[in-house]
Short mmCIF file of N, CA and C in Angstrom, two decimals:
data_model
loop_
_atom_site.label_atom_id
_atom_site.label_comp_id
_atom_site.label_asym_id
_atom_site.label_seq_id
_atom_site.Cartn_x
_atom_site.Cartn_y
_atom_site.Cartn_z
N UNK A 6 -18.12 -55.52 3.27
CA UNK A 6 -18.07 -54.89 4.56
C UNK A 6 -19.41 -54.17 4.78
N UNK A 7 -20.18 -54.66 5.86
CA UNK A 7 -21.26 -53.83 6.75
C UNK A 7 -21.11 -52.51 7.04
N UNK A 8 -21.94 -51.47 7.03
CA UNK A 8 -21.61 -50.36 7.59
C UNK A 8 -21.19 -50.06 8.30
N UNK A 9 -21.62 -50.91 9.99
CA UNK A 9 -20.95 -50.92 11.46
C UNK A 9 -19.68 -50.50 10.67
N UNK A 10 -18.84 -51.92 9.80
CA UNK A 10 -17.75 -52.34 9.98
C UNK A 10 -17.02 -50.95 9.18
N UNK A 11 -17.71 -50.65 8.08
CA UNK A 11 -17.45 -49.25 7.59
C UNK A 11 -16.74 -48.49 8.81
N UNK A 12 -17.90 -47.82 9.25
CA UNK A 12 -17.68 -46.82 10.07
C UNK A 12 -16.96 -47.10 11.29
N UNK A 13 -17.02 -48.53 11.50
CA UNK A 13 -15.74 -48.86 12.90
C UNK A 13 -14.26 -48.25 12.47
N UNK A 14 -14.04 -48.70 11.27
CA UNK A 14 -12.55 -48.61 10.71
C UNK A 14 -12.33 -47.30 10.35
N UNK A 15 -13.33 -46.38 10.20
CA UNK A 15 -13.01 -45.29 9.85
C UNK A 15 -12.18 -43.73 10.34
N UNK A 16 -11.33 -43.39 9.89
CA UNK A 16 -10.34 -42.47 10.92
C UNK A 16 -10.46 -41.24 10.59
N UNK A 17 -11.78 -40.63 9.70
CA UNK A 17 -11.94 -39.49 9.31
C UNK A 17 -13.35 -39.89 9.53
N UNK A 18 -14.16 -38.37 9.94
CA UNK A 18 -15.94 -38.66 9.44
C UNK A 18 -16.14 -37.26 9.40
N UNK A 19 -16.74 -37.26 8.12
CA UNK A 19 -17.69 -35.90 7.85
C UNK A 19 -19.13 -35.56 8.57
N UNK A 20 -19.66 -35.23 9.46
CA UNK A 20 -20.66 -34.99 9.75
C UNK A 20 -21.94 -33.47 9.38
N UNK A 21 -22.75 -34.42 8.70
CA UNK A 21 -23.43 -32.77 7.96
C UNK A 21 -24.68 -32.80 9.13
N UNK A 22 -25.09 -31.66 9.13
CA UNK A 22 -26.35 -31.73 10.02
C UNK A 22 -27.24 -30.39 9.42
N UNK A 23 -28.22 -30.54 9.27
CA UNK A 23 -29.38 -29.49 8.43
C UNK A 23 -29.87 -28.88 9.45
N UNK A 24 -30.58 -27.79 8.57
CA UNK A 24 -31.00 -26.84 9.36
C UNK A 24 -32.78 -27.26 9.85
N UNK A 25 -33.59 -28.65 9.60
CA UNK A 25 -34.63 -29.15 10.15
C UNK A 25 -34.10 -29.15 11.88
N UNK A 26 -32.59 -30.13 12.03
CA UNK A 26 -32.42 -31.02 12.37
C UNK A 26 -31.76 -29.83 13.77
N UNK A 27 -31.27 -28.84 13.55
CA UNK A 27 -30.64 -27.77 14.20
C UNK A 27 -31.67 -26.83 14.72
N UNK A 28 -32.52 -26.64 14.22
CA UNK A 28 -33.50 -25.02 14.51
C UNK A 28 -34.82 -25.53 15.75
N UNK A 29 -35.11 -25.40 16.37
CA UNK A 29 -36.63 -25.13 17.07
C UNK A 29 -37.23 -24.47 16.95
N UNK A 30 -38.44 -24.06 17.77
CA UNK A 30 -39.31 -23.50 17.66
C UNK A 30 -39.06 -22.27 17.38
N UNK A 31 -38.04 -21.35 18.61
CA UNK A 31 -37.59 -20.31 18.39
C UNK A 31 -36.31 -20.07 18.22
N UNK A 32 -35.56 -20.71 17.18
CA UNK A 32 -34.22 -20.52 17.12
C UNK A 32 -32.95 -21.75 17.48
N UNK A 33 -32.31 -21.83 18.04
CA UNK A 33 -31.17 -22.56 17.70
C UNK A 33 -31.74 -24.37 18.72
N UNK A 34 -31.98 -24.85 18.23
CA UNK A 34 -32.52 -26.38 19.07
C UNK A 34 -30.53 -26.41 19.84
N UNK A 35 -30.97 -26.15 21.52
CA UNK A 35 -29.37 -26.40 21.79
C UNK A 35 -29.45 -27.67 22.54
N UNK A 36 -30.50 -28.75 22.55
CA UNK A 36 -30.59 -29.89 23.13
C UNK A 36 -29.78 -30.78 21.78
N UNK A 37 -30.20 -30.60 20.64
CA UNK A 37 -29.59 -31.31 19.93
C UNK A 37 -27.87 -30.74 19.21
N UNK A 38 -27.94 -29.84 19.66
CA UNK A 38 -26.13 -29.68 20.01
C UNK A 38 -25.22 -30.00 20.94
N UNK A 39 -26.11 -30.03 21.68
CA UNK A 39 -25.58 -30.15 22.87
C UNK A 39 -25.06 -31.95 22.98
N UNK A 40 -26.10 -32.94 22.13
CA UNK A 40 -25.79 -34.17 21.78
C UNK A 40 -24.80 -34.15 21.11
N UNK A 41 -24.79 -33.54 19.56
CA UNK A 41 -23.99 -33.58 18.84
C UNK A 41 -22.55 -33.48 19.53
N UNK A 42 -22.60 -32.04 20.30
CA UNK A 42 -21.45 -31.61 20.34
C UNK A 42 -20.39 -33.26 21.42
N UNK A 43 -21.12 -33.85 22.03
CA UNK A 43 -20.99 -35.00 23.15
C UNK A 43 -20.54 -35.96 22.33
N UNK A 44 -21.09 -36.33 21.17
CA UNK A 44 -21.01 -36.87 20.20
C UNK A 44 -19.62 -37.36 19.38
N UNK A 45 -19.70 -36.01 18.95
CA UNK A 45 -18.03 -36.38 18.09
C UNK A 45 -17.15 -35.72 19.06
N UNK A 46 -17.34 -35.06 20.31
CA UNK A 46 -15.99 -35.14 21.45
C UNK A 46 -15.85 -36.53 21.64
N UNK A 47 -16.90 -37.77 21.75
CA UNK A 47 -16.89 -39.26 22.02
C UNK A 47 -15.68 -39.71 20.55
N UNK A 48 -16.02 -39.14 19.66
CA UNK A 48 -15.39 -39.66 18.53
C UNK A 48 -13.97 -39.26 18.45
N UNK A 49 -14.05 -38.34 18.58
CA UNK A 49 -12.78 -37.76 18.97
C UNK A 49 -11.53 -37.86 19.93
N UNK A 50 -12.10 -38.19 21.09
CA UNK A 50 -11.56 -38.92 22.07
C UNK A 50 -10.81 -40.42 21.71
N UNK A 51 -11.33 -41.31 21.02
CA UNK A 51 -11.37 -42.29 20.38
C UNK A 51 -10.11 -41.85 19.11
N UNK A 52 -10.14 -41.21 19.05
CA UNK A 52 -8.75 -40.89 17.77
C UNK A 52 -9.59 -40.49 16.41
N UNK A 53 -10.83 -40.24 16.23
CA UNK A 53 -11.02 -40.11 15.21
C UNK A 53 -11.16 -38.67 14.78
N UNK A 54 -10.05 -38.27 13.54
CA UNK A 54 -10.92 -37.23 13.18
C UNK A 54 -12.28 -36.85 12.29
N UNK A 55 -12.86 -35.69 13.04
CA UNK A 55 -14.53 -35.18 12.98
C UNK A 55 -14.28 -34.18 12.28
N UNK A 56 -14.73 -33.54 11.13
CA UNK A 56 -15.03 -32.53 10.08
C UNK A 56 -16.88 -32.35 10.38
N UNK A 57 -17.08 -31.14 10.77
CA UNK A 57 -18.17 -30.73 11.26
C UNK A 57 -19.02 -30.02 10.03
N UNK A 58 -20.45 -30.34 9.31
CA UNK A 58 -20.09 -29.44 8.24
C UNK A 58 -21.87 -28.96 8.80
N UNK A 59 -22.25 -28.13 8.86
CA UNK A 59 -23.45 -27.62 9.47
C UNK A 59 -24.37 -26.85 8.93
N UNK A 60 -25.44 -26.65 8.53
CA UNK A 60 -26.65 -25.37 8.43
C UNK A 60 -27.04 -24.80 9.37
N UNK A 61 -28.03 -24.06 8.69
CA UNK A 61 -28.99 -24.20 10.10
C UNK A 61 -28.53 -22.40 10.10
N UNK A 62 -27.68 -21.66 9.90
CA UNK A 62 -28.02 -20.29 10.31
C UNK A 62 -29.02 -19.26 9.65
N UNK A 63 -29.29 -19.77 8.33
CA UNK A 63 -30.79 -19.04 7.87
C UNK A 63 -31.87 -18.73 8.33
N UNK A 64 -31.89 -20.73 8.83
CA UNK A 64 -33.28 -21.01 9.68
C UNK A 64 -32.92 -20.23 10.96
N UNK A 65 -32.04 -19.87 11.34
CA UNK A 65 -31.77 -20.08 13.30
C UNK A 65 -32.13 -18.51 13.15
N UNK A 66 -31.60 -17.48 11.50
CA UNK A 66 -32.18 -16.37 11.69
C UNK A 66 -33.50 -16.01 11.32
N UNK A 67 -34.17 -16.94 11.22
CA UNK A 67 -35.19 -16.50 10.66
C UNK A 67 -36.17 -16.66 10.88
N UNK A 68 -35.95 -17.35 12.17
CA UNK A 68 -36.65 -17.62 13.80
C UNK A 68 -36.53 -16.99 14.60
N UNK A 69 -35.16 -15.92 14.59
CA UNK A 69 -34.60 -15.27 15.70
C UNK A 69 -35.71 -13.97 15.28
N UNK A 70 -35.61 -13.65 14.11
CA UNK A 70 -36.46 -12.49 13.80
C UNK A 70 -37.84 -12.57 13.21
N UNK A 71 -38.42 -13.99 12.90
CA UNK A 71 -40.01 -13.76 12.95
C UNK A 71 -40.40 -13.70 12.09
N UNK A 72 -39.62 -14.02 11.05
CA UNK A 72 -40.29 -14.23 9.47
C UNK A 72 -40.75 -16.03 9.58
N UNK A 73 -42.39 -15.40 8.64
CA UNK A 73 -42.59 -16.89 8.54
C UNK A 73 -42.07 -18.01 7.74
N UNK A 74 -41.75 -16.92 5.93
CA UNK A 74 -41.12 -17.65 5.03
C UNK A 74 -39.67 -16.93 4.98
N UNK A 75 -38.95 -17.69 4.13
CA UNK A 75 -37.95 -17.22 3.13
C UNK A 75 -37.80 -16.74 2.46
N UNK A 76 -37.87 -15.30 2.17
CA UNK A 76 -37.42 -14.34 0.76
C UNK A 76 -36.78 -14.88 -0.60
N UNK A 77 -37.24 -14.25 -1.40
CA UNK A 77 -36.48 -14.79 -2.42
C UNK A 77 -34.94 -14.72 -3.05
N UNK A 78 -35.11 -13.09 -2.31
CA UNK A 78 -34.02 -12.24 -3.02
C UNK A 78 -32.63 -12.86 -2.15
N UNK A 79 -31.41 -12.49 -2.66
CA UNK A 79 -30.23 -13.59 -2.36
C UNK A 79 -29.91 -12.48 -1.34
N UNK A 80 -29.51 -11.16 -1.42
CA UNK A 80 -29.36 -10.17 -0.49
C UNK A 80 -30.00 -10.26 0.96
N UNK A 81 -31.47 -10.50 0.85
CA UNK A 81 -32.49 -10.84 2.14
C UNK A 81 -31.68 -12.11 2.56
N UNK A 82 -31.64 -13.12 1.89
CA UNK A 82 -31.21 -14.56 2.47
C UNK A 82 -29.86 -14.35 2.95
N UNK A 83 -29.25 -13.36 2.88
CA UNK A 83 -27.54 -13.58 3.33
C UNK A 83 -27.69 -12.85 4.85
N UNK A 84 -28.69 -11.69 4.44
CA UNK A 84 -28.75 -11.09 5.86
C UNK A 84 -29.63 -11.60 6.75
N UNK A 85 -30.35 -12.36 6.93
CA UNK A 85 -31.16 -13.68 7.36
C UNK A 85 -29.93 -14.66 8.17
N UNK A 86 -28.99 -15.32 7.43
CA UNK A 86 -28.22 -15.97 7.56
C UNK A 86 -26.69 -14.95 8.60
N UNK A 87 -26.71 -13.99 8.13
CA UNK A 87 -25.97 -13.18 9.31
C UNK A 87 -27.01 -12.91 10.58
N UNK A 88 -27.49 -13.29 10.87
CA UNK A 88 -28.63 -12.80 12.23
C UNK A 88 -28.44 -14.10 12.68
N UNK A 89 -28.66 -15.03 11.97
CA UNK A 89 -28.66 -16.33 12.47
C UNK A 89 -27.00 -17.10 12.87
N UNK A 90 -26.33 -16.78 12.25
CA UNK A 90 -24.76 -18.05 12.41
C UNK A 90 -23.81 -17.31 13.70
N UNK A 91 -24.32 -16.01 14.13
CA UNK A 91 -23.27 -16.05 15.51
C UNK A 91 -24.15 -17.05 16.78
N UNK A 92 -25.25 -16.44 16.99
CA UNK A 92 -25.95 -17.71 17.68
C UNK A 92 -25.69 -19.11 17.19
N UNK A 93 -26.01 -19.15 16.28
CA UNK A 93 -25.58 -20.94 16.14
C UNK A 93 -23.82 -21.13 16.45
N UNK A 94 -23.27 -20.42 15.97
CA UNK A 94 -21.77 -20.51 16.32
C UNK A 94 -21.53 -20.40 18.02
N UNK A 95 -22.36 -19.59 18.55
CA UNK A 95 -22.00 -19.67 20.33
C UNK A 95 -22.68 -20.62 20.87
N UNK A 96 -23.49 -21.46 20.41
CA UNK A 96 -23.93 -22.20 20.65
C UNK A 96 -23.16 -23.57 20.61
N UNK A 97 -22.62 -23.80 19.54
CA UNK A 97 -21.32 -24.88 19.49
C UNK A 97 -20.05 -24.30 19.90
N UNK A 98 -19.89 -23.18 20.62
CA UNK A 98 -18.52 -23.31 20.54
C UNK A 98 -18.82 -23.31 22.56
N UNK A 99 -20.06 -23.06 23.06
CA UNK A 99 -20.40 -23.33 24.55
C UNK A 99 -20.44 -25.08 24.81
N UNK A 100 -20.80 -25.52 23.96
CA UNK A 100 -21.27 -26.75 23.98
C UNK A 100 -19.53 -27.55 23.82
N UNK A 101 -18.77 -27.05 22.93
CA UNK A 101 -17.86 -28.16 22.84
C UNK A 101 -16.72 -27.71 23.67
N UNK A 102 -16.50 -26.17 24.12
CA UNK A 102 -15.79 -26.08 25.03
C UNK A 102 -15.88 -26.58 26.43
N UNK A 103 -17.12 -26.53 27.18
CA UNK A 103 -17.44 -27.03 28.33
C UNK A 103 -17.10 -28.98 28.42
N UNK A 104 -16.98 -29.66 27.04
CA UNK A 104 -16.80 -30.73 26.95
C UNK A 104 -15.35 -30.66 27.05
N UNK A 105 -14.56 -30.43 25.92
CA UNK A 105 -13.35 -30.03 26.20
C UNK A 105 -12.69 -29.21 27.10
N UNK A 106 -13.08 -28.78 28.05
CA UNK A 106 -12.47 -28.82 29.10
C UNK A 106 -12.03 -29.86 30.16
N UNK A 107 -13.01 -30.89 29.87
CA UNK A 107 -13.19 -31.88 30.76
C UNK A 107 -11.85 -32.97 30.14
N UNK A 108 -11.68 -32.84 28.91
CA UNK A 108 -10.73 -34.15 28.40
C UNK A 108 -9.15 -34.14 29.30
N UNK A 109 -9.09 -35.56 29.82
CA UNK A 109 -7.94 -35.15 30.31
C UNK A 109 -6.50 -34.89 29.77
N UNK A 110 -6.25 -34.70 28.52
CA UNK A 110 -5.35 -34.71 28.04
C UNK A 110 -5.31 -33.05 27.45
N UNK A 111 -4.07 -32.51 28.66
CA UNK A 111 -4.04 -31.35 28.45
C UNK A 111 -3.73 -30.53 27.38
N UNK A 112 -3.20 -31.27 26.29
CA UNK A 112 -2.70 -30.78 24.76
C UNK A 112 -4.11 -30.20 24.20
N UNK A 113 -5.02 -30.27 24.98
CA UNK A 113 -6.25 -29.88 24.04
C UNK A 113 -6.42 -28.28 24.70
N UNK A 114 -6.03 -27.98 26.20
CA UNK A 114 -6.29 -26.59 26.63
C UNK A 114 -5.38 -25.88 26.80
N UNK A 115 -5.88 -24.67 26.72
CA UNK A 115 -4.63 -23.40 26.65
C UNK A 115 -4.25 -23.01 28.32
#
């Protein structure tokens, strides 16, 4: 079996996405969430379930506040990573609600 054919049949997908692939210049890249998030609502729609598994709040803080590198110390890196994951979190949760609103199948809204 081909990958296509892999991933056609498949009724679960893990999706990881890094923090290159998430961050911009200054903080949270929301063009490419904004795909994503379009993305596995497409997949989803379709019956499949999507397990979202993500980075990206280190970097997203550590853009937000202007450091050039990464600290070493694990303490600096956690509070780095708290500056950064509510933005990245409102960022997907704007992005997939405004999609999900749209689905017509009302079992999905409150």
């Amino acid at each position: 079996m081909n990958r296509q054919e892999y991933f056609t049949k498949a009724k679960r997908i893990v999706v990881k996405v890094g923090s290159n692939v998430l961050t911009a210049e200054r903080g949270v890249n929301t063009k490419v969430i904004n795909a994503l998030s379009r993305q596995i609502s497409k997949l989803m729609e379709d019956g499949r379930e999507v397990m979202l598994v993500t980075s990206g709040a280190m970097a997203s803080g550590q853009k937000k506040i202007g450091l050039k590198k990464r600290p070493d110390e694990i303490p600096k890196r956690q509070a780095i990573a708290a500056v950064g994951q509510p933005g990245l979190m409102m960022e997907y949760e704007k992005h997939f609600k405004n999609i999900i609103k749209k689905w017509p199948d009302s079992s999905y809204q409150r």
